[in-house]
Coordinates of C-alpha atoms and ligand atoms in Angstrom, one line a residue:
X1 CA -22.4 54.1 -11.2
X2 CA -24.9 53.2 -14.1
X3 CA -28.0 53.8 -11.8
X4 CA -28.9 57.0 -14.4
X5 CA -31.5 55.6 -16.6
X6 CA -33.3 53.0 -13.6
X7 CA -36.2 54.2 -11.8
X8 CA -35.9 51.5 -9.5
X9 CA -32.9 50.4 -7.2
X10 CA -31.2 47.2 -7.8
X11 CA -33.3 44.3 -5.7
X12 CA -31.2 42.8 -3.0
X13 CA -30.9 39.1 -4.1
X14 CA -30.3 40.7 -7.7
X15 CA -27.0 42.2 -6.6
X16 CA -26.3 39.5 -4.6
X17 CA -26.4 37.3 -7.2
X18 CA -24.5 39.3 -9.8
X19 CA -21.8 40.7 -8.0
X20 CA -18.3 38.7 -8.4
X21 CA -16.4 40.5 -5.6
X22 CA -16.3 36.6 -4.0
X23 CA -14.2 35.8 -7.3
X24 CA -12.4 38.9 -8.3
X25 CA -11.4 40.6 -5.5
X26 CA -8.0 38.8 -5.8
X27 CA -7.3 40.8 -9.0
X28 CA -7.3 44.4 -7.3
X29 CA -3.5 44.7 -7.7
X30 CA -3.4 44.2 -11.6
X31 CA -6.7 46.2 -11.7
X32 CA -5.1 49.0 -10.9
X33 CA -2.0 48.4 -12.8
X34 CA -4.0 48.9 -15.5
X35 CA -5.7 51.8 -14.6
X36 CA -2.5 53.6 -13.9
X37 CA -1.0 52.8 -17.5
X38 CA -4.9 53.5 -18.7
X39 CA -4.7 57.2 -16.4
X40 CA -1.2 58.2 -18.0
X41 CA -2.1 57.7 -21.0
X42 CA -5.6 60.1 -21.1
X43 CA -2.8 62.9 -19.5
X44 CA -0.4 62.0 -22.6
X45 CA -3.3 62.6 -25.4
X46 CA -4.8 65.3 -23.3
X47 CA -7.9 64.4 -22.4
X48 CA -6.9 65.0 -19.2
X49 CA -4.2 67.5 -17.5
X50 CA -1.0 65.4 -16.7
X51 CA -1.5 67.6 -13.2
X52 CA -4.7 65.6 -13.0
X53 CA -3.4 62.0 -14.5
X54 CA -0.9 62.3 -11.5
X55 CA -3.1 63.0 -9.1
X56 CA -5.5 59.6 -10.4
X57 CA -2.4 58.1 -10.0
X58 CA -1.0 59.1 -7.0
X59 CA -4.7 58.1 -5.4
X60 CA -4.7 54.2 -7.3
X61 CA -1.3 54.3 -5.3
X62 CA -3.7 55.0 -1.5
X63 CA -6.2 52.7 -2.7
X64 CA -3.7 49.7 -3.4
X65 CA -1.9 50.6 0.5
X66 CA -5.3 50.8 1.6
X67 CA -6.1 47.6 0.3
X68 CA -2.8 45.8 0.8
X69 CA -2.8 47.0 5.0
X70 CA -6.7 45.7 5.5
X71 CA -8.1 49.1 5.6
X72 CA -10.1 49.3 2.6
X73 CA -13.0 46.4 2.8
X74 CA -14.7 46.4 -0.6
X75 CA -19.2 46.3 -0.5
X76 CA -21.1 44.0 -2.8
X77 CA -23.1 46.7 -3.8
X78 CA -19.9 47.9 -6.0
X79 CA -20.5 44.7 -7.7
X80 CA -16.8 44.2 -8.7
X81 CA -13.6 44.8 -7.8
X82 CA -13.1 47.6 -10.7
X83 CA -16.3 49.2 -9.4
X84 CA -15.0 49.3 -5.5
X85 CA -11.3 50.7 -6.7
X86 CA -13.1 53.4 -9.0
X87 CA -15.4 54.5 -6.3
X88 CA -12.8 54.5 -3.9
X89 CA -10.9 57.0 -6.2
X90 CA -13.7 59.0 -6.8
X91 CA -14.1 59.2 -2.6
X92 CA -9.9 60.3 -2.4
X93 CA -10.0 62.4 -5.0
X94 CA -13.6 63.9 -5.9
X95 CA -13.9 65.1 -9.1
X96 CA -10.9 64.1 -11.1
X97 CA -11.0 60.6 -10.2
X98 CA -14.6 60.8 -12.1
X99 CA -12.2 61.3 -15.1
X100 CA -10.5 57.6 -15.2
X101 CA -13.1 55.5 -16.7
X102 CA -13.2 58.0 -20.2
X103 CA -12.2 55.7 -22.9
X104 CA -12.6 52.4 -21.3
X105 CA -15.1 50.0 -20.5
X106 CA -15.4 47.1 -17.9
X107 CA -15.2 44.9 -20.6
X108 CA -11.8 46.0 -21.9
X109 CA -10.5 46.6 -18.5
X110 CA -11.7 43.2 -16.8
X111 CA -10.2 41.6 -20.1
X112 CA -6.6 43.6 -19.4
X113 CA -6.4 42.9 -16.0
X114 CA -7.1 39.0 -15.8
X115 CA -4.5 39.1 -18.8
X116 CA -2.0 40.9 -15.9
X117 CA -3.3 38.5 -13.5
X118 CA -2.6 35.2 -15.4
X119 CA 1.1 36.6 -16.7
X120 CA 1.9 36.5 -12.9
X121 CA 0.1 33.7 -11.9
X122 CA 1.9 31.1 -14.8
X123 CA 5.5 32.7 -14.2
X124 CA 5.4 30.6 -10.8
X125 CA 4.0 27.4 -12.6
X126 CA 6.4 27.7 -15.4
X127 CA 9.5 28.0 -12.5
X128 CA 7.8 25.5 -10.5
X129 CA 7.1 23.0 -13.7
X130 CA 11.3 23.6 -13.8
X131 CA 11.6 22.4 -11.0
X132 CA 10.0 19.2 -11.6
X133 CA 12.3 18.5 -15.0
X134 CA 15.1 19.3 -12.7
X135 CA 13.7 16.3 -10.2
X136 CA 13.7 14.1 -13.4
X137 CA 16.9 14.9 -14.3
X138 CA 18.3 14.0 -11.3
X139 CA 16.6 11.1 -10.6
X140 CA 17.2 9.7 -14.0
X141 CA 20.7 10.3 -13.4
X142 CA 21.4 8.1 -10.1
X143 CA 18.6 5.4 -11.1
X144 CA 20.5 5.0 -14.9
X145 CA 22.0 2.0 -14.2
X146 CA 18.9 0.6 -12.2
X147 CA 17.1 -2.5 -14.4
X148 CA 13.1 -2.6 -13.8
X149 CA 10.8 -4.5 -15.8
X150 CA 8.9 -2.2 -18.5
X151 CA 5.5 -2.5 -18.4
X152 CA 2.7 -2.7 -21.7
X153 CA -0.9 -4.0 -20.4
X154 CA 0.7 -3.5 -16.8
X155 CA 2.5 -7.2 -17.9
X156 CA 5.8 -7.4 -17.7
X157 CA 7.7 -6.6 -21.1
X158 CA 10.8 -5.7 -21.4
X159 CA 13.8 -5.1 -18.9
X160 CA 14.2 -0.8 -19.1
X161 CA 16.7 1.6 -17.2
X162 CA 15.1 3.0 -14.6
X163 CA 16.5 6.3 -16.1
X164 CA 15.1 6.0 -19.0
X165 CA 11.6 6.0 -17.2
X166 CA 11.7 9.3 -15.3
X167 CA 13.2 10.6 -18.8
X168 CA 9.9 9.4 -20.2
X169 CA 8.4 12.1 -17.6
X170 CA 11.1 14.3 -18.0
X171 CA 9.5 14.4 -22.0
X172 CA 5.7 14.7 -21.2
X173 CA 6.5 17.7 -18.2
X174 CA 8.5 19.5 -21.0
X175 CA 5.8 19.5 -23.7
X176 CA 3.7 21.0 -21.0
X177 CA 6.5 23.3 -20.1
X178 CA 5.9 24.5 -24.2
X179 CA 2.5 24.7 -23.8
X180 CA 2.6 27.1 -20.8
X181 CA 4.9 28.7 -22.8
X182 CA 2.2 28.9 -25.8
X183 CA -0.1 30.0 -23.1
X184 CA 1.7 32.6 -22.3
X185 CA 2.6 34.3 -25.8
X186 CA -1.6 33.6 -26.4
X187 CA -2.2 36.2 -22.9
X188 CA 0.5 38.7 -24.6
X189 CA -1.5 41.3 -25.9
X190 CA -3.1 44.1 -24.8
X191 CA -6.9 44.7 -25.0
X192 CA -6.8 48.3 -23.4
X193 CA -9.2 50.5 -25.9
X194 CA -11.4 47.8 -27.1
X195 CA -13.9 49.9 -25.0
X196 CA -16.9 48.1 -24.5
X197 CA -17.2 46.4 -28.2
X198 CA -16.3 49.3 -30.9
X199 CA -13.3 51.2 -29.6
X200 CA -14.1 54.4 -28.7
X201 CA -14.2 57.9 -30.3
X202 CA -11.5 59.2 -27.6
X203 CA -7.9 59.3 -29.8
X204 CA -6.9 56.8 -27.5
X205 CA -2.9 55.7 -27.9
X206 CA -3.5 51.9 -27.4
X207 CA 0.4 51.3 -28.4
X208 CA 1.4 53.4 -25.3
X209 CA -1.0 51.4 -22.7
X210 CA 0.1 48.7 -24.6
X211 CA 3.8 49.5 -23.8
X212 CA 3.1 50.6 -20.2
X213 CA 2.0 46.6 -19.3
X214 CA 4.3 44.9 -21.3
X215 CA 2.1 43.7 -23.6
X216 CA 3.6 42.2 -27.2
X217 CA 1.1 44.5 -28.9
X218 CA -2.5 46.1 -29.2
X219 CA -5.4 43.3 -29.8
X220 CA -6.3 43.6 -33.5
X221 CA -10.1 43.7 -33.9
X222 CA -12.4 45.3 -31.0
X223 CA -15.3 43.0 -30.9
X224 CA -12.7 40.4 -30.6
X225 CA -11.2 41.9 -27.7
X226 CA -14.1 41.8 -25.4
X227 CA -15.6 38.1 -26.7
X228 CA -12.8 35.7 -26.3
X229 CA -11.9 34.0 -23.7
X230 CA -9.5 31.5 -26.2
X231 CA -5.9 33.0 -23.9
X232 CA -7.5 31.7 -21.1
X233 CA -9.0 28.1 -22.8
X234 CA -5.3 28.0 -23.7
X235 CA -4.2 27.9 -20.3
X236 CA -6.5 25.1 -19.2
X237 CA -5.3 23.3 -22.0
X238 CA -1.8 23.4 -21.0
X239 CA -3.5 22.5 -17.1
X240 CA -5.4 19.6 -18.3
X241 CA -2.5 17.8 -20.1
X242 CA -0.5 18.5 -17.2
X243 CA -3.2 17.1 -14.9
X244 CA -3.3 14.2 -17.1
X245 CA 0.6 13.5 -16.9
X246 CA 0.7 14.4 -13.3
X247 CA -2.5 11.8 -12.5
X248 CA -0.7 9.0 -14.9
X249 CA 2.6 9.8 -12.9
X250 CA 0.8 9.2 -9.2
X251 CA -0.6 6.4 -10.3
X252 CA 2.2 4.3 -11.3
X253 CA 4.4 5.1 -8.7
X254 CA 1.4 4.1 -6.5
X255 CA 1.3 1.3 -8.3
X256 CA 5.1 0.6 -7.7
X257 CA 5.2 1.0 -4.5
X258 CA 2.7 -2.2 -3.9
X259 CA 3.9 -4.8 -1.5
X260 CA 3.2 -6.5 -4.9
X261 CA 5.3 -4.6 -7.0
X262 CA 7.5 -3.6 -3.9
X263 CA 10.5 -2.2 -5.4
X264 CA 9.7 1.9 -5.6
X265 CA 10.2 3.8 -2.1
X266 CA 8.2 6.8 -1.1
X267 CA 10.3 9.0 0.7
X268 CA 8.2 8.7 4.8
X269 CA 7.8 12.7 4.8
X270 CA 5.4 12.7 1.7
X271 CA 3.9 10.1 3.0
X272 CA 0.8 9.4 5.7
X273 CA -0.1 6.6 8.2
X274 CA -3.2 4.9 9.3
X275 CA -5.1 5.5 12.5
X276 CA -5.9 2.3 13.0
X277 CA -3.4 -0.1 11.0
X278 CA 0.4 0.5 12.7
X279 CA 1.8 -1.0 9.7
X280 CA 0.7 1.6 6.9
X281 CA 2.4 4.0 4.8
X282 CA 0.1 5.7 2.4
X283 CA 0.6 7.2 -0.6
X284 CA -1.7 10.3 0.0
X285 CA 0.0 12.7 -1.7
X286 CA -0.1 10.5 -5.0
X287 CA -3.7 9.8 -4.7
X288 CA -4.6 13.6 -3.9
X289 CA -2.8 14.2 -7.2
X290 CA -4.7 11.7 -9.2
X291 CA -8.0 12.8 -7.2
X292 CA -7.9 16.7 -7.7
X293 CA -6.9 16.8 -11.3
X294 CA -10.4 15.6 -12.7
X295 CA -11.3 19.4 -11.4
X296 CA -8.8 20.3 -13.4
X297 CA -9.9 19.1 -16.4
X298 CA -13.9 20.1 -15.7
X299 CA -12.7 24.0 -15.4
X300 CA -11.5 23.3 -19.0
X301 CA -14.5 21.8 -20.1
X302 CA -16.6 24.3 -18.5
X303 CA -15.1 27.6 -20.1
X304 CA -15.2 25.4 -23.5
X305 CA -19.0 25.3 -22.3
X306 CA -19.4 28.7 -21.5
X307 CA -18.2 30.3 -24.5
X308 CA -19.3 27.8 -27.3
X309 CA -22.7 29.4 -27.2
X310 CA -22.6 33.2 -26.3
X311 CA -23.7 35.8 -28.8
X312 CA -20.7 38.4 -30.3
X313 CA -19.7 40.1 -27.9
X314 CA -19.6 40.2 -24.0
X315 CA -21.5 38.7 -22.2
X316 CA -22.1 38.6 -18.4
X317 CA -21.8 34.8 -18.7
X318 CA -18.1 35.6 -19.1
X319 CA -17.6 36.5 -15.3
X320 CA -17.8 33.6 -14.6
X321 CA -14.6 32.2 -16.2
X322 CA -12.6 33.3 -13.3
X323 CA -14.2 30.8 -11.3
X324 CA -13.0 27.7 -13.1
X325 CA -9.2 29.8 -14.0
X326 CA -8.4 30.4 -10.3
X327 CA -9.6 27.0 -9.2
X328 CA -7.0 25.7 -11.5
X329 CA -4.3 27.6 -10.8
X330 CA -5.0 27.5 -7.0
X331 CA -5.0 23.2 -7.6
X332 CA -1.7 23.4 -9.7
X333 CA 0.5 25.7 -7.7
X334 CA -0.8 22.9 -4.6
X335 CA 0.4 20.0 -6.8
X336 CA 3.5 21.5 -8.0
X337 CA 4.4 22.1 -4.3
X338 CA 4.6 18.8 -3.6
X339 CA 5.3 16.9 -6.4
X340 CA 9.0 18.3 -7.0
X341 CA 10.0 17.1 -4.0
X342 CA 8.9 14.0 -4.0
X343 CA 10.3 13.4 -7.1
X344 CA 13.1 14.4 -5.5
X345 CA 13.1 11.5 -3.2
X346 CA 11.9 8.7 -4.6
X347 CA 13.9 5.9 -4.2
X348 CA 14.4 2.1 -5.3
X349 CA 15.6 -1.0 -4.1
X350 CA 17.1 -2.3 -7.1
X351 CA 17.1 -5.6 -6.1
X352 CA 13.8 -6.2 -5.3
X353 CA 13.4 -4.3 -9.1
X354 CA 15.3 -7.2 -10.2
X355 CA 13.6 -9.9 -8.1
X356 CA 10.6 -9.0 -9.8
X357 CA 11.9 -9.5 -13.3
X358 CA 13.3 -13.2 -12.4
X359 CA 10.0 -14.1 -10.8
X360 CA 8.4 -13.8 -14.1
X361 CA 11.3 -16.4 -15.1
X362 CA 13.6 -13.6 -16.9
X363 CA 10.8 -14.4 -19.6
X364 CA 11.2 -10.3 -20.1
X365 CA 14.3 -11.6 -22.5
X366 CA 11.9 -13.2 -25.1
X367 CA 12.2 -10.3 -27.4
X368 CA 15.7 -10.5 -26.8
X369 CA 16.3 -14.0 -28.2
X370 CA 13.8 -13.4 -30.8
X371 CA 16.0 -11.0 -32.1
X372 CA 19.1 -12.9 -31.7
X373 CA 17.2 -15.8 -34.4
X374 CA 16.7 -12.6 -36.8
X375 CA 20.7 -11.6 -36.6
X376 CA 21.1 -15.4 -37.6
X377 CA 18.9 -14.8 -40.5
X378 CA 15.4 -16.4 -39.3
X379 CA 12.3 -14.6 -40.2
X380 CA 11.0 -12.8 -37.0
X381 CA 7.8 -14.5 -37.5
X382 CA 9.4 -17.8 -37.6
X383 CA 11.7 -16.8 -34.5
X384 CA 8.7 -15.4 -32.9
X385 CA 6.7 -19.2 -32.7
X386 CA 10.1 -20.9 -31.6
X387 CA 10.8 -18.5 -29.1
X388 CA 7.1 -18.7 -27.6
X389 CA 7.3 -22.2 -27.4
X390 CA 10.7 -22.1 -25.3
X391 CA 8.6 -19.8 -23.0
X392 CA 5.8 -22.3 -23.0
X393 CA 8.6 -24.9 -22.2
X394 CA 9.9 -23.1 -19.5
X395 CA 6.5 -21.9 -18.1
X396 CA 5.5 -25.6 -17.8
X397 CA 8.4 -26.9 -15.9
X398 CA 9.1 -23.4 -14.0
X399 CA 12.8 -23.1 -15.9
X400 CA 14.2 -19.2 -15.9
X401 CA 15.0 -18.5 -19.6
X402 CA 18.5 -17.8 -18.9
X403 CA 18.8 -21.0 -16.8
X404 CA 18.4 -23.3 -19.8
X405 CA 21.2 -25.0 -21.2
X406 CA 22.4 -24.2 -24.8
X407 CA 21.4 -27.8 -25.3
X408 CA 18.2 -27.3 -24.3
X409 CA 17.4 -24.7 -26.2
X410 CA 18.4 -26.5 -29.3
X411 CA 16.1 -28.7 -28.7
X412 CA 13.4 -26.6 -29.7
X413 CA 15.1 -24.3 -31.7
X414 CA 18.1 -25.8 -34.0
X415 CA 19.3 -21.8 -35.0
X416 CA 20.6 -21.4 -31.5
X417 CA 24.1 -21.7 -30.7
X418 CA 26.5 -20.9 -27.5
X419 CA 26.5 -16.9 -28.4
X420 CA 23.4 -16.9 -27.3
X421 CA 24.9 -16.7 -23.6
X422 CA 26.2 -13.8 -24.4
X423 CA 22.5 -11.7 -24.9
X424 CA 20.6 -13.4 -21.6
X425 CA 21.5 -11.3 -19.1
X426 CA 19.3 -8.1 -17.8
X427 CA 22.5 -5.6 -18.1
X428 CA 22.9 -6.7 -21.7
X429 CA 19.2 -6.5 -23.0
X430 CA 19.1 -2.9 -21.5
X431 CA 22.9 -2.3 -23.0
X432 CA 21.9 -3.7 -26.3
X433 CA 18.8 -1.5 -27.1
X434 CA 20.8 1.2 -28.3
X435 CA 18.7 2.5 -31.1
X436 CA 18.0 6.5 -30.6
X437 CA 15.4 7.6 -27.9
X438 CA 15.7 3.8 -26.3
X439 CA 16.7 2.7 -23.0
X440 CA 20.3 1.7 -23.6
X441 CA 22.5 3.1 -21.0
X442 CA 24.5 5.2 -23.8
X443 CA 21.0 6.5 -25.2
X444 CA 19.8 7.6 -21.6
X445 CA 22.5 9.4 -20.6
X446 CA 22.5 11.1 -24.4
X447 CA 19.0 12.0 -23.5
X448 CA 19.7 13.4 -19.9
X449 CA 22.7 15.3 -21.4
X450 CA 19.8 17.0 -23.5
X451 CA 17.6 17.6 -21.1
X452 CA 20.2 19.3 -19.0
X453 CA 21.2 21.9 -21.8
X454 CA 17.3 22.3 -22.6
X455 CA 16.2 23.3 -18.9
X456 CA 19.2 25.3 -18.5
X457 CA 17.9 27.3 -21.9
X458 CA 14.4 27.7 -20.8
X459 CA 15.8 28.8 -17.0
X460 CA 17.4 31.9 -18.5
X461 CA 14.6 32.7 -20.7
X462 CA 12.5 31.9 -17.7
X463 CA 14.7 34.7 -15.6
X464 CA 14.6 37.6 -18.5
X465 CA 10.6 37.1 -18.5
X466 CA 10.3 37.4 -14.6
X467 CA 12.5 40.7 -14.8
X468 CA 10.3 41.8 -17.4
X469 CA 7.0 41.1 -15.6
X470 CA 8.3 42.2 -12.2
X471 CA 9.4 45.8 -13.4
X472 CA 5.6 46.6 -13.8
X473 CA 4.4 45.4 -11.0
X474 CA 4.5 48.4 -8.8
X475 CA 3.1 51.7 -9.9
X476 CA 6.6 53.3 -10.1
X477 CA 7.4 50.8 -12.2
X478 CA 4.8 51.5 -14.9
X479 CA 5.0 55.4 -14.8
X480 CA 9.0 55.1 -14.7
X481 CA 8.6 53.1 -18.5
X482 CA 8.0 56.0 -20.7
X483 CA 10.0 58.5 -17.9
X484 CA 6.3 59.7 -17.0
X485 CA 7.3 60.7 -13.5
Ligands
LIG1 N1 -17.4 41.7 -13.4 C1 -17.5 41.7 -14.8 C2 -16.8 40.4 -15.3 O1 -16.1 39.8 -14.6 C3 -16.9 42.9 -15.3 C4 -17.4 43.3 -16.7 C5 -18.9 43.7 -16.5 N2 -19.3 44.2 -17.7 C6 -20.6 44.4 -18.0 N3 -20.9 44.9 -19.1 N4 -21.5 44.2 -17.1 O2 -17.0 40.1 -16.5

């Protein structure tokens, strides 16, 4: 198509190497899309007959059925999925298909359609990514009442609702949740016009291809347009901090689910045996998590890469951020496949949560009586020193903290007195730490309360966006926006 000026053909392993068919063949669908709003609007401003802008239209139509039933197998030496669905127009409809590409350049039109491409594409993470709060929710709410030991250096702590932890994911899912959201509004505009760099000298209406995609608005400045890739750098950041959470996630519940720790259980269906060992039940799914999410994070680092050094404006480095962006996505729909429903699942022996914590003594109530001294007016750093020698007290002759005697504990410090009964139980240290955003009972259920109102919110929001999207996706759809046909 730009053989004109070349006296020699293209080598073989040159268009081999250059061609991105391999990557961008998924887009055809949204390439098109935005031909059809780009077609309709040439017809509108005249530069073509609306006879003619129907008849590109009607042919994008054959081409997508052609595509979509198998029938129409795209050839390398089209280079790219625009190239194959152009010529392919050109073969349906001879002449007046030649009259598409006026006003537009691949540069505009690759950045418009990934754009359409990636709307799609994070609609099902973001409902998926709901899904998962939902799974919090609900696990948070049966496991409210559960005591497990809270962990800082992976020592035991403090005693925390097991509510109050899946909250804890609940919060770090829902900031991702915004950033996808951020992601999203940073896609929202449309780059239709930009041409290849400068715009063009056709009085293109960029407001009407703007408003035939669903776009927010026009991009602002040209150059800009056709250099940045920061929409999509967006979108990885969202992924990579979700990778992150979703990595730190399978790891402590692989963790939990020890023999050692013992108290979290997998539900069987998520997980896998051994061929040799009878006896095993392996977290797989968890560690597939942690394992593929590094990738994750590399596509992010390698657009950052990419881009950091390119010249103003395109560049044909910039074909290859699809490779990195569909990797991604393609690794985050798997994981938020499984991960919901296993969330879903998980379960707990709460005894064996509780063993755990009085095998360490019940020494998780240090703070507990620490604070107690303070109430009675000790200093903290005093109480502090009196209450790690009780611990080295019990320690050395293998006493539980709750099992001493009131006597006993005045030995070693005078400030105690029989109230103190009253704070050395499990229930009450989680009950008693009731300060906003803790893990007192009260506050968890405040906080699940919340978080039910806040998914509900983003649900319906989530619903008017998918109508939105969805109207445009078929050709009718587009051309019925401004009543074209
Ligand atoms: N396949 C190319 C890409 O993905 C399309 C744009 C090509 N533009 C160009 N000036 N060669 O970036």
């Amino acid at each position: 198509m730009w053989k004109g000026r070349f006296e020699e053909d293209t080598a073989q392993v040159v268009q081999k190497f250059t061609q991105s068919l391999d990557l961008d063949w998924r887009l055809y669908k949204h390439d098109i899309q935005g031909s059809v709003a780009h077609v309709r609007m040439l017809g509108k401003i005249g530069i073509i007959t609306d006879a003619e802008a129907a008849q590109i239209a009607d042919g994008l139509k054959t081409v997508l059925n052609e595509i979509e039933s198998g029938k129409f197998k795209p050839s390398e030496e089209l280079e790219d999925v625009h190239m194959n669905i152009e010529n392919r127009l050109t073969e349906l409809t001879g002449a007046v298909g030649a009259k598409l590409h006026a006003g537009r350049s691949r540069n505009d039109q690759v950045a418009t359609t990934v754009r359409l491409y990636l709307r799609k594409r994070l609609l099902a993470i973001r409902a998926a990514l709901l899904s998962l709060l939902g799974a919090f929710l609900d696990r948070a709410q049966k496991h409210r009442l559960v005591i497990i030991s809270g962990y800082t250096h992976l020592q035991q702590a403090q005693p925390i609702s097991l509510g109050h932890y899946w909250m804890a994911w609940f919060e770090a899912f829902l900031r991702d949740c915004e950033r996808l959201e951020f992601a999203a509004r940073s896609l929202d505009e449309c780059p239709l016009g930009s041409g290849a760099l400068a715009g063009s000298t056709l009085p293109l209406d960029r407001d009407m291809t703007c408003r035939l995609l669903c776009f927010d608005h026009p991009t602002r400045n040209s150059l800009d347009t056709v250099a940045q890739r920061d929409y999509m750098s967006d979108y990885h950041h969202f992924a990579s901090l979700f990778a992150v959470h979703a990595s730190r996630m399978a790891e402590d519940l692989i963790i939990y689910a020890t023999q050692e720790f013992g108290w979290l259980k997998l539900p069987d269906s998520f997980c896998t045996g051994s061929s040799i060992m009878p006896q095993k039940k392996n977290p797989d799914v968890l560690e597939l998590i942690r394992g593929k999410t590094g990738q994750v994070i590399g596509h992010t680092v390698d657009l950052l890469i990419m881009t950091k050094g390119l010249p103003m404006t395109y560049d044909r480095d910039l074909q290859e951020d699809k490779r990195g962006l569909f990797a991604s996505l393609d690794t985050l729909d798997g994981i938020l496949e499984v991960l919901p429903p296993l969330v879903a699942k998980v379960e707990v022996d709460a005894r064996s949560a509780r063993s755990a914590l009085e095998k360490g003594l019940g020494l998780a109530l240090a703070t507990d009586v620490a604070e107690y001294l303070v109430l009675k007016g000790v200093p903290f750093r005093d109480a502090h020193w009196k209450v790690g020698k009780l611990v080295r007290y019990c320690i050395e002759n293998g006493k539980p903290l709750a099992g001493l005697s009131v006597g006993e504990m005045k030995e070693h410090i005078p400030e105690v007195e029989a109230d103190v009964a009253d704070i050395l139980s499990l229930e009450k240290s989680v009950e008693r730490r009731d300060t906003y955003g803790g893990t007192g009972f009260e506050q968890v259920l405040s906080q699940i309360e919340r978080g039910k109102g806040l998914l509900k919110a983003k649900e319906a929001e989530l619903e008017i966006e998918i109508a939105r999207i969805e109207s445009i996706e078929s050709i009718e759809g587009i051309e019925g926006i401004e009543g074209i046909k």
